[in-house]
Coordinates of C-alpha atoms and ligand atoms in Angstrom, one line a residue:
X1 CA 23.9 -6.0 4.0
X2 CA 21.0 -6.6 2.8
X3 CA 19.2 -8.7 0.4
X4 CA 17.7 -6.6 -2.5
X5 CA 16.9 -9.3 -4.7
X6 CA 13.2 -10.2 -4.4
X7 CA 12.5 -6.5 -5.2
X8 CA 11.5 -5.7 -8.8
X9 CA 13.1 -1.7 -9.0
X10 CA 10.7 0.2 -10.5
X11 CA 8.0 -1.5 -8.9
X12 CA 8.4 -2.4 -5.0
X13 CA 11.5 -0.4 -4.7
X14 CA 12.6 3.2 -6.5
X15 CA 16.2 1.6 -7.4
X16 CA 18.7 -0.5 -6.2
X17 CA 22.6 -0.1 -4.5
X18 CA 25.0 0.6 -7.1
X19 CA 22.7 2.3 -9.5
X20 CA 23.3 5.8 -10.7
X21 CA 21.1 8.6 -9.5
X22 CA 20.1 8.6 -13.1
X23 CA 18.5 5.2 -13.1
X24 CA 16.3 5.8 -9.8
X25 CA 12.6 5.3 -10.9
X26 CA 10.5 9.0 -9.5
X27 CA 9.3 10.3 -7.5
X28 CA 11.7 8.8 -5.1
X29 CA 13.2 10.3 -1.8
X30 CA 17.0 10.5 -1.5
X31 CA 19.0 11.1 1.6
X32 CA 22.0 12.7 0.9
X33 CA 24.2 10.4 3.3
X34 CA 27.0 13.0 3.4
X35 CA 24.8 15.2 4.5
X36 CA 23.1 13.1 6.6
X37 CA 26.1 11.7 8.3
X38 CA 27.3 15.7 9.2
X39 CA 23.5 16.6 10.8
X40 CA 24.3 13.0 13.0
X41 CA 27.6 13.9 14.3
X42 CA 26.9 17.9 14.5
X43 CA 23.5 16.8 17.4
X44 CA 26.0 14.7 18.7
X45 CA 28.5 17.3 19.2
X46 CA 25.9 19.9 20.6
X47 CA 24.5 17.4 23.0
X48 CA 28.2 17.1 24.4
X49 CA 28.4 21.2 23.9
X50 CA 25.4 21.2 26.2
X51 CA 25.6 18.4 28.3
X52 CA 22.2 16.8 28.2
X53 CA 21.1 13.6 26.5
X54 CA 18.8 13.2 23.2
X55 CA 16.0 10.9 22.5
X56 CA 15.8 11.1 18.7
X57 CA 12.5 11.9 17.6
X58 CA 11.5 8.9 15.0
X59 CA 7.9 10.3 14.3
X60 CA 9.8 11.8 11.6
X61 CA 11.8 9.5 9.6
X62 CA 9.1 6.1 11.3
X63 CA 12.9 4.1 10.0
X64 CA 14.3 1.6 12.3
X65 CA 17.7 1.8 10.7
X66 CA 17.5 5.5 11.2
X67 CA 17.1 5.1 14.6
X68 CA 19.4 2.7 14.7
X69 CA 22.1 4.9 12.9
X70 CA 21.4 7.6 15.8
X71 CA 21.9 5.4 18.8
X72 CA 25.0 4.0 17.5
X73 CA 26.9 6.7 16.0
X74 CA 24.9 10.1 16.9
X75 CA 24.7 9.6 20.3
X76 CA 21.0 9.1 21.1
X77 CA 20.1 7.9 24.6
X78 CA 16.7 6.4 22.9
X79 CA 14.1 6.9 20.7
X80 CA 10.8 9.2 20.7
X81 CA 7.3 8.2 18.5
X82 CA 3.9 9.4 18.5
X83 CA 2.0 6.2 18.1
X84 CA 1.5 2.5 19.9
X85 CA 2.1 1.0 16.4
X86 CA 5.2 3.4 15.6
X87 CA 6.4 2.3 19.1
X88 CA 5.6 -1.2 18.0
X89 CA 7.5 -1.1 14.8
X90 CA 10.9 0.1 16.5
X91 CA 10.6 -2.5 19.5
X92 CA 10.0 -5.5 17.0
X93 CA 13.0 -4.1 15.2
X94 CA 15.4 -4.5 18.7
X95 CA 15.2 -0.4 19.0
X96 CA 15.2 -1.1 23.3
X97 CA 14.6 2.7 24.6
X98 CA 11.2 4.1 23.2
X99 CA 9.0 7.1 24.8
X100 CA 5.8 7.5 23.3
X101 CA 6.0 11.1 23.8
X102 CA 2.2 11.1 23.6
X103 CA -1.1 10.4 25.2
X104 CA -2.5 7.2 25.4
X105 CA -6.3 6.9 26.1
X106 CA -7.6 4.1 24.1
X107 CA -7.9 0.4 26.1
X108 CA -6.8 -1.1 23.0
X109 CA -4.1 1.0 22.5
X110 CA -3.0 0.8 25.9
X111 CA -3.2 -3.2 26.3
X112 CA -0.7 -3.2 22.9
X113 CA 1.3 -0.3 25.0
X114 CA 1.3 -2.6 27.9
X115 CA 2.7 -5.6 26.2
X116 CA 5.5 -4.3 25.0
X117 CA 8.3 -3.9 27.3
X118 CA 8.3 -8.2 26.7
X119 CA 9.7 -7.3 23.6
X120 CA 13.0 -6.6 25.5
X121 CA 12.4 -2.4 25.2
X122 CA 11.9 0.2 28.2
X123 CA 8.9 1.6 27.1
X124 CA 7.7 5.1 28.6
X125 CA 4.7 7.0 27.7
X126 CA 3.4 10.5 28.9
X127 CA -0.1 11.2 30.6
X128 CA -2.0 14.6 31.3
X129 CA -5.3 13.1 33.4
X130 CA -5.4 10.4 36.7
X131 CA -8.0 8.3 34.9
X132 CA -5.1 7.3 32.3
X133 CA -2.8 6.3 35.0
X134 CA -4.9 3.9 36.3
X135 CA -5.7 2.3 33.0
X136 CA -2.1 2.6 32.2
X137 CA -1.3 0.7 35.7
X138 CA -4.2 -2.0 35.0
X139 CA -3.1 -3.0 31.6
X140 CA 0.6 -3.7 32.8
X141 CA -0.7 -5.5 35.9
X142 CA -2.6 -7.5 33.0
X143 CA 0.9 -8.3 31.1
X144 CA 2.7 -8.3 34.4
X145 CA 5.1 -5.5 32.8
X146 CA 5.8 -2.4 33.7
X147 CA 5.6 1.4 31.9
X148 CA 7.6 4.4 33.0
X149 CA 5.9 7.2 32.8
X150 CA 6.1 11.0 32.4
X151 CA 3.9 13.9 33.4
X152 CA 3.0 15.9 30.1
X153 CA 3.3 20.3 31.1
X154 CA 1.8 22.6 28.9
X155 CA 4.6 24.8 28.7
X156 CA 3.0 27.3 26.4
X157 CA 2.2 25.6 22.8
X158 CA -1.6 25.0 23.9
X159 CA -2.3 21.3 23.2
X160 CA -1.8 17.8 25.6
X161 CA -0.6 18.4 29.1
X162 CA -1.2 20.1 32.6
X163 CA -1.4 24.0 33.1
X164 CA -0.1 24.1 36.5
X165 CA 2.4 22.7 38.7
X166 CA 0.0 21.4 41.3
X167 CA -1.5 19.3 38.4
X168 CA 1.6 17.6 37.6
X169 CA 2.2 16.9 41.3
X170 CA -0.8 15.3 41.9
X171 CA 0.2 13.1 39.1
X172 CA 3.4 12.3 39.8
X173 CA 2.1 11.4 43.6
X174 CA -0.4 8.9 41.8
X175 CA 2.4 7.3 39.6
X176 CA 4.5 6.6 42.0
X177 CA 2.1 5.0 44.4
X178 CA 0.5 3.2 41.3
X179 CA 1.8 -0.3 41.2
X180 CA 3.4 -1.5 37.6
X181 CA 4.2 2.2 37.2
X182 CA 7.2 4.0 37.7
X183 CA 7.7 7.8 37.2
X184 CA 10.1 8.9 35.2
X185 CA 9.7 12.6 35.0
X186 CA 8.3 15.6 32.6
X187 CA 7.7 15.8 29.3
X188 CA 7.4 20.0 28.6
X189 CA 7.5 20.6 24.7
X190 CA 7.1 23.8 23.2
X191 CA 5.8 22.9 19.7
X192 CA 4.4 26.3 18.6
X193 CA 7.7 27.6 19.5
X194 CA 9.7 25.5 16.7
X195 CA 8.8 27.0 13.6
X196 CA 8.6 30.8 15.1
X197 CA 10.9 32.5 12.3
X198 CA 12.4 34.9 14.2
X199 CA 14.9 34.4 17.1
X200 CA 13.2 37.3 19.4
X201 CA 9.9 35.2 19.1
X202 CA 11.1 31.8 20.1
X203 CA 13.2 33.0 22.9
X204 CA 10.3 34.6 24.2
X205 CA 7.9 31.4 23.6
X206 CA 11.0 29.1 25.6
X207 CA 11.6 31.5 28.1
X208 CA 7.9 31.2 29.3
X209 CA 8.5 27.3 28.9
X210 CA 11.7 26.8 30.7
X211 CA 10.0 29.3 33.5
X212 CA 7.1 26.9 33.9
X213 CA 9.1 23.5 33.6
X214 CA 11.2 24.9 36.0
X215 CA 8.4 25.8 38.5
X216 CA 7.1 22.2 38.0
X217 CA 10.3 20.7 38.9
X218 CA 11.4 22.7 42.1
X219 CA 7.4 21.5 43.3
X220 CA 8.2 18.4 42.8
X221 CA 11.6 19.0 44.4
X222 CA 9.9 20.1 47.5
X223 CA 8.3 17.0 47.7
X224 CA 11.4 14.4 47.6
X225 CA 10.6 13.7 44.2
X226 CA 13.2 13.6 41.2
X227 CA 12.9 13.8 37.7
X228 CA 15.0 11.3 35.9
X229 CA 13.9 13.1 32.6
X230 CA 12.8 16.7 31.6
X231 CA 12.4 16.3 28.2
X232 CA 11.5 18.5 25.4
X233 CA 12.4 20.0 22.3
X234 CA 12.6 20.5 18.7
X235 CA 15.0 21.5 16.0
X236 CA 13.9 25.0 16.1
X237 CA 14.3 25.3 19.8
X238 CA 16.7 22.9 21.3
X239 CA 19.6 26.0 22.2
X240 CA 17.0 26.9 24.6
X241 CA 16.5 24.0 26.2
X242 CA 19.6 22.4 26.2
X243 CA 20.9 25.6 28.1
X244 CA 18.3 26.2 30.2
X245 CA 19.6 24.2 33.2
X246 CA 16.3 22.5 33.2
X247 CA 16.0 20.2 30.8
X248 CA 18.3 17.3 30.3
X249 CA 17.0 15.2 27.5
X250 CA 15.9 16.6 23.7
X251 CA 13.9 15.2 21.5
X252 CA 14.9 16.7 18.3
X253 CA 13.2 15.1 15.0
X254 CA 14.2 17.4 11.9
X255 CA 17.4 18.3 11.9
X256 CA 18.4 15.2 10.8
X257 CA 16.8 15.8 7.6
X258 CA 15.4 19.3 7.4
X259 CA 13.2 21.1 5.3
X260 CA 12.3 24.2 3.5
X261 CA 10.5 25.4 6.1
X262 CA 12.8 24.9 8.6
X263 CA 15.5 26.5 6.4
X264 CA 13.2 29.8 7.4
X265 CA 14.2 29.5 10.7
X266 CA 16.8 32.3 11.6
X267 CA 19.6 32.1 14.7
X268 CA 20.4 35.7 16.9
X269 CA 23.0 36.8 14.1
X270 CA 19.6 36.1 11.6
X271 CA 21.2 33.5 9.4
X272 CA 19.7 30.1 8.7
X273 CA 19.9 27.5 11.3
X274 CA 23.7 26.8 11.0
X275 CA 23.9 23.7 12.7
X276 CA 22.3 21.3 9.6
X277 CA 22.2 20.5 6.1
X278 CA 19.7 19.6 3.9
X279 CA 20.1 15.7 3.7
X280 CA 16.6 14.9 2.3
X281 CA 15.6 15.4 -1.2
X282 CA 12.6 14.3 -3.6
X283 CA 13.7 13.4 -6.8
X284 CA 11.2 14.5 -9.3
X285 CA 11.5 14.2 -13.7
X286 CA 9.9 16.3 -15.9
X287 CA 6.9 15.6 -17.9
X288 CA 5.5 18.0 -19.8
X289 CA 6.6 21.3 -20.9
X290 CA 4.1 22.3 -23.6
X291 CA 2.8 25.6 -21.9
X292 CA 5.7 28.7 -22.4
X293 CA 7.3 29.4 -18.8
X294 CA 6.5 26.4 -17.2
X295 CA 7.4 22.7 -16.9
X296 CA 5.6 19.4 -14.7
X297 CA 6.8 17.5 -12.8
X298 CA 5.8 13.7 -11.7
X299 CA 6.1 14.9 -8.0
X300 CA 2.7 15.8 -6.6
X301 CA 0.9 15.6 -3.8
X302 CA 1.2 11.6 -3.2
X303 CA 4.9 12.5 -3.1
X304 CA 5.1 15.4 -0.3
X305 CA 3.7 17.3 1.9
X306 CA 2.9 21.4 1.5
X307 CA 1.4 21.8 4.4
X308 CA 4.1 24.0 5.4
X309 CA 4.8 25.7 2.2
X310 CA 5.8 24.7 -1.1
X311 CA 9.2 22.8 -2.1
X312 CA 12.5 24.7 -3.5
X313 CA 14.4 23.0 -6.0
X314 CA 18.0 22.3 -4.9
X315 CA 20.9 25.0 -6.5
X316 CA 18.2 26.2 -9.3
X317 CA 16.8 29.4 -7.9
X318 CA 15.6 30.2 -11.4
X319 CA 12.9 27.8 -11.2
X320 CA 9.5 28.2 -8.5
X321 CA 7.2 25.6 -7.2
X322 CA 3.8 26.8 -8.8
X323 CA 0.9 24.8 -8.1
X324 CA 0.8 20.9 -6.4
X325 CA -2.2 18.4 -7.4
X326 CA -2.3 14.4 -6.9
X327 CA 0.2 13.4 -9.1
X328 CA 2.0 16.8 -11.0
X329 CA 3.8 19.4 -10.1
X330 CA 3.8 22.6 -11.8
X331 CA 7.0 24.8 -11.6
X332 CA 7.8 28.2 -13.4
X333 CA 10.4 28.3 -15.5
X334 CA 10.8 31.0 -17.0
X335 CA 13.4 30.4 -19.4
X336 CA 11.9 27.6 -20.8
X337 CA 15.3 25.7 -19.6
X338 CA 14.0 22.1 -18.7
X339 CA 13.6 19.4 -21.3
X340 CA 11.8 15.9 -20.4
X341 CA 12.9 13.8 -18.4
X342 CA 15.2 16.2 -16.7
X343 CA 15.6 16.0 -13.3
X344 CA 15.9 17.9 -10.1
X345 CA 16.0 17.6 -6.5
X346 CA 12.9 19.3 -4.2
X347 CA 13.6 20.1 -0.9
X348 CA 9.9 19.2 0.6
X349 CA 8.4 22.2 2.6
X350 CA 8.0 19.8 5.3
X351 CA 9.6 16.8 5.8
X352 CA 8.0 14.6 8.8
X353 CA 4.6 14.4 7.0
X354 CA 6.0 14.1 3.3
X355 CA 8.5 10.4 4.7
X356 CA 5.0 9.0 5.6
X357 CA 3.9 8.8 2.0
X358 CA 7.3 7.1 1.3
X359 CA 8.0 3.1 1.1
X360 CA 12.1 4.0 0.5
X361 CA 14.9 6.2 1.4
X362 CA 17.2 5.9 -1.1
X363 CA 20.6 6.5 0.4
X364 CA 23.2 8.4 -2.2
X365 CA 26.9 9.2 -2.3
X366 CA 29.0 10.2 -4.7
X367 CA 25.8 10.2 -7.5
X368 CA 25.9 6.3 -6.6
X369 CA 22.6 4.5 -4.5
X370 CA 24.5 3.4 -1.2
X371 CA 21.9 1.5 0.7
X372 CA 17.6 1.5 0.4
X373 CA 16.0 1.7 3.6
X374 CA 12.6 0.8 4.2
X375 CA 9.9 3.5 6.0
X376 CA 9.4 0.9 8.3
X377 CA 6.7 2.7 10.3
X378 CA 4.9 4.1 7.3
X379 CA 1.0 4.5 7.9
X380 CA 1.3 3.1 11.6
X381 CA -0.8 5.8 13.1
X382 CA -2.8 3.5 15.0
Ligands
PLP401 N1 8.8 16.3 20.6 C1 7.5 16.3 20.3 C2 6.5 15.9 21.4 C3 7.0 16.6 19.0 O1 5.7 16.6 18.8 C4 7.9 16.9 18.0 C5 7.5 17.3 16.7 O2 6.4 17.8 16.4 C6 9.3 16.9 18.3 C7 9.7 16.6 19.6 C8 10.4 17.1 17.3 O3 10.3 18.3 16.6 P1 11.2 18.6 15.3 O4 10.9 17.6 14.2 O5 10.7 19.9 14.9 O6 12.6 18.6 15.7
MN402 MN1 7.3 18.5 11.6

C-alpha cells in the first residue's frame, strides 16, 4: 500500500483512502472499482471467447497501475501508448511489454525510443515510410538495443499507414534485413470505425479492413514471412476483429472506463454496448443556483473533455449538461431540485482526453475511497 501521507488532500490530492465520497475535494475523477473490476474480467473473458491476445491500450488511462491491474488480472499480453514519454513512463514503472502503436519520426524522439528496451521492456513501435526504418535501426545500433517493429496498413480510417500491400512488403523486406530490427508484424486499426453508431456502419467500415489486412498478410505469406502480431482494434470494433480470423491481438483502450459517447454505440440487436459498464465518473458540486431552471457546477472544461459531446449525469435523467466554460458547468434543471453543494456524478462525453487533465483517480467502493492512483503519464505527449 501506499504511503499517502506527504499529500495535503485538498491540495496535491482530491481525498484520501478511507474517506467518504462526501469528503472528496471536486472536481475529482472516481473510478467505480466494482465497475471497473467487471469491464477487466468481461475483456478477459471475450479475449478467451475469441481466442486472440490483447495489448491494453494505456493512451487512455497514461496509469501504470492500470496497466498493471490489466496484465495481472485482465489478461493483457502488454501494453499500447501513443507517445515516447508515455512509453517511457510505463517502462520506468517495470510495465515490460509496450508498443508504441504510433509513428516515430523525430531523431530525438527516436534515440529516447531506442534506449529503452535497457530498461528491461520489449519495446515495439510501428513505421509507414523506409526512411524511418533506417533511423529506427541507427539509433538502436547507437544503444546497442534492439526494436521490434510493425508495419502500420491503412485499413480504411485515412490517417498513418501504407495503402497497399506491396508497400507493407517492401517494408517488412527492409525490417528484416535491417540490423537491430526485428519485424514483428501489422498494425491495421480502423479508428474511424469505433465511434460509427450504428452496427450496419461499422461492420461495413471492418469488413473493408479485415479484407485489406487480410490481403497484406497472405502477400507477406507468399513471401515466407510471418506475422507474429496483427493488431488492431478499439472498443467499438473489437467483435470484428477478434473474429475475423485475421487479427490476433486487440488493442482496446475504452472499455475499461467508457464514456457517454461510447454509450451511443449500438450492438446488431441495437442495444448499448453490452459488454461494459460505466466505471469512470467526474465528481462535480454545485455552486450556484441563482438563475430559475438551472444550477453550476465546479466541473468545467479544466475538468473534461466535450469534444465528443457533452457529459450525462449518472441516474438523474431530469437534469441536462447545458453549456461548459473553463471552470463551470451549467446544467438545466428544471425543477429547481439542486441545492449547494450537492453533488453528482458526470459521465465525461469522452473519456481518454478528459484523464489527461487529471493528477488522481480516486478509486471507490462501497461510498468509501479504496486506493488514489496517480495519472502517471499525464501531459507526456512528447
Ligand atoms: N489503437 C489505436 C492505434 C488507437 O489510436 C486507439 C484509440 O484511438 C485504440 C487502439 C483504442 O481505442 P478505444 O479507446 O476506442 O478502445
Ligand atoms: Mn478516445
Amino acid at each position: 500500500t501506499k504511503d499517502f501521507s506527504k499529500y495535503a488532500p485538498g491540495y496535491d490530492i482530491p481525498a484520501l483512502p478511507g474517506m467518504r465520497l462526501e469528503e472528496v475535494q471536486t472536481p475529482a475523477l472516481i473510478i467505480d472499482l466494482d465497475a471497473f473490476d467487471h469491464n477487466l474480467v468481461k475483456m478477459r473473458d471475450e479475449i478467451t471467447h475469441y481466442g486472440v491476445r490483447h495489448r491494453a491500450h494505456c493512451k487512455m488511462h497514461k496509469s501504470a497501475d492500470i496497466a498493471q491491474l490489466q496484465i495481472n488480472s485482465g489478461g493483457a499480453c502488454g501494453v499500447c501508448c501513443q507517445k515516447v514519454s508515455e512509453a517511457e513512463a510505463l517502462a520506468r514503472a517495470g510495465i515490460a511489454d509496450i508498443l508504441v502503436s504510433n509513428e516515430v519520426c523525430d531523431p530525438n524522439k527516436i534515440d529516447r525510443l531506442a534506449q529503452l528496451p535497457k530498461l528491461g521492456a520489449r519495446i515495439l513501435v510501428c513505421t509507414d515510410d523506409l526512411s524511418n526504418i533506417a533511423e529506427l535501426s541507427r539509433a538502436a545500433a547507437r544503444h546497442n538495443t534492439e526494436l521490434e517493429v510493425l508495419v502500420e496498413l491503412d485499413c480504411g480510417g485515412g490517417r498513418c499507414g501504407v495503402t497497399d500491400s506491396a508497400a507493407a512488403l517492401e517494408l517488412a523486406q527492409a525490417i528484416l534485413t535491417t540490423p537491430h530490427l526485428r519485424f514483428a508484424g501489422l498494425q491495421s486499426y480502423q479508428g474511424s470505425a469505433q465511434h460509427a453508431y450504428e452496427y450496419a456502419q461499422r461492420k461495413a467500415l471492418l469488413d473493408t479492413a479485415i479484407t485489406i489486412t487480410k490481403d497484406a498478410v497472405d502477400l507477406l505469406a507468399s513471401h515466407d514471412i510471418t506475422c507474429e502480431i496483427v493488431g488492431g482494434a478499439g472498443t467499438g470494433s473489437y467483435p470484428f476483429e477478434a473474429a475475423s480470423g485475421v487479427f490476433n491481438e486487440l488493442q482496446c483502450g475504452s472499455y475499461l472506463f467508457m464514456d457517454a459517447d461510447y454509450r451511443k454505440v449500438k450492438t446488431k440487436e441495437g442495444a448499448h454496448l453490452p459488454a461494459f459498464k460505466h466505471a469512470l465518473f467526474l465528481l462535480t458540486s454545485i455552486m450556484s443556483i441563482d438563475i430559475d431552471g438551472q444550477a453550476v457546477c465546479d466541473a468545467g472544461l479544466k475538468a473534461h473533455s466535450i469534444d465528443s459531446g457533452l457529459p450525462t449525469v449518472l441516474d438523474r435523467p431530469d437534469l441536462q449538461s447545458l453549456v461548459f466554460s473553463d471552470e463551470h458547468g451549467v446544467l438545466k434543471d428544471r425543477a429547481n431540485s439542486l441545492k449547494l453543494n450537492d453533488r453528482l456524478l458526470l459521465i465525461p462525453g469522452h473519456c481518454d482526453p478528459t484523464c489527461n487533465l487529471h493528477d488522481w483517480y480516486v478509486g471507490l467502493r462501497n461510498g468509501f475511497v479504496e486506493t488514489l492512483w496517480p495519472v502517471t503519464a499525464r501531459g507526456k505527449f512528447y
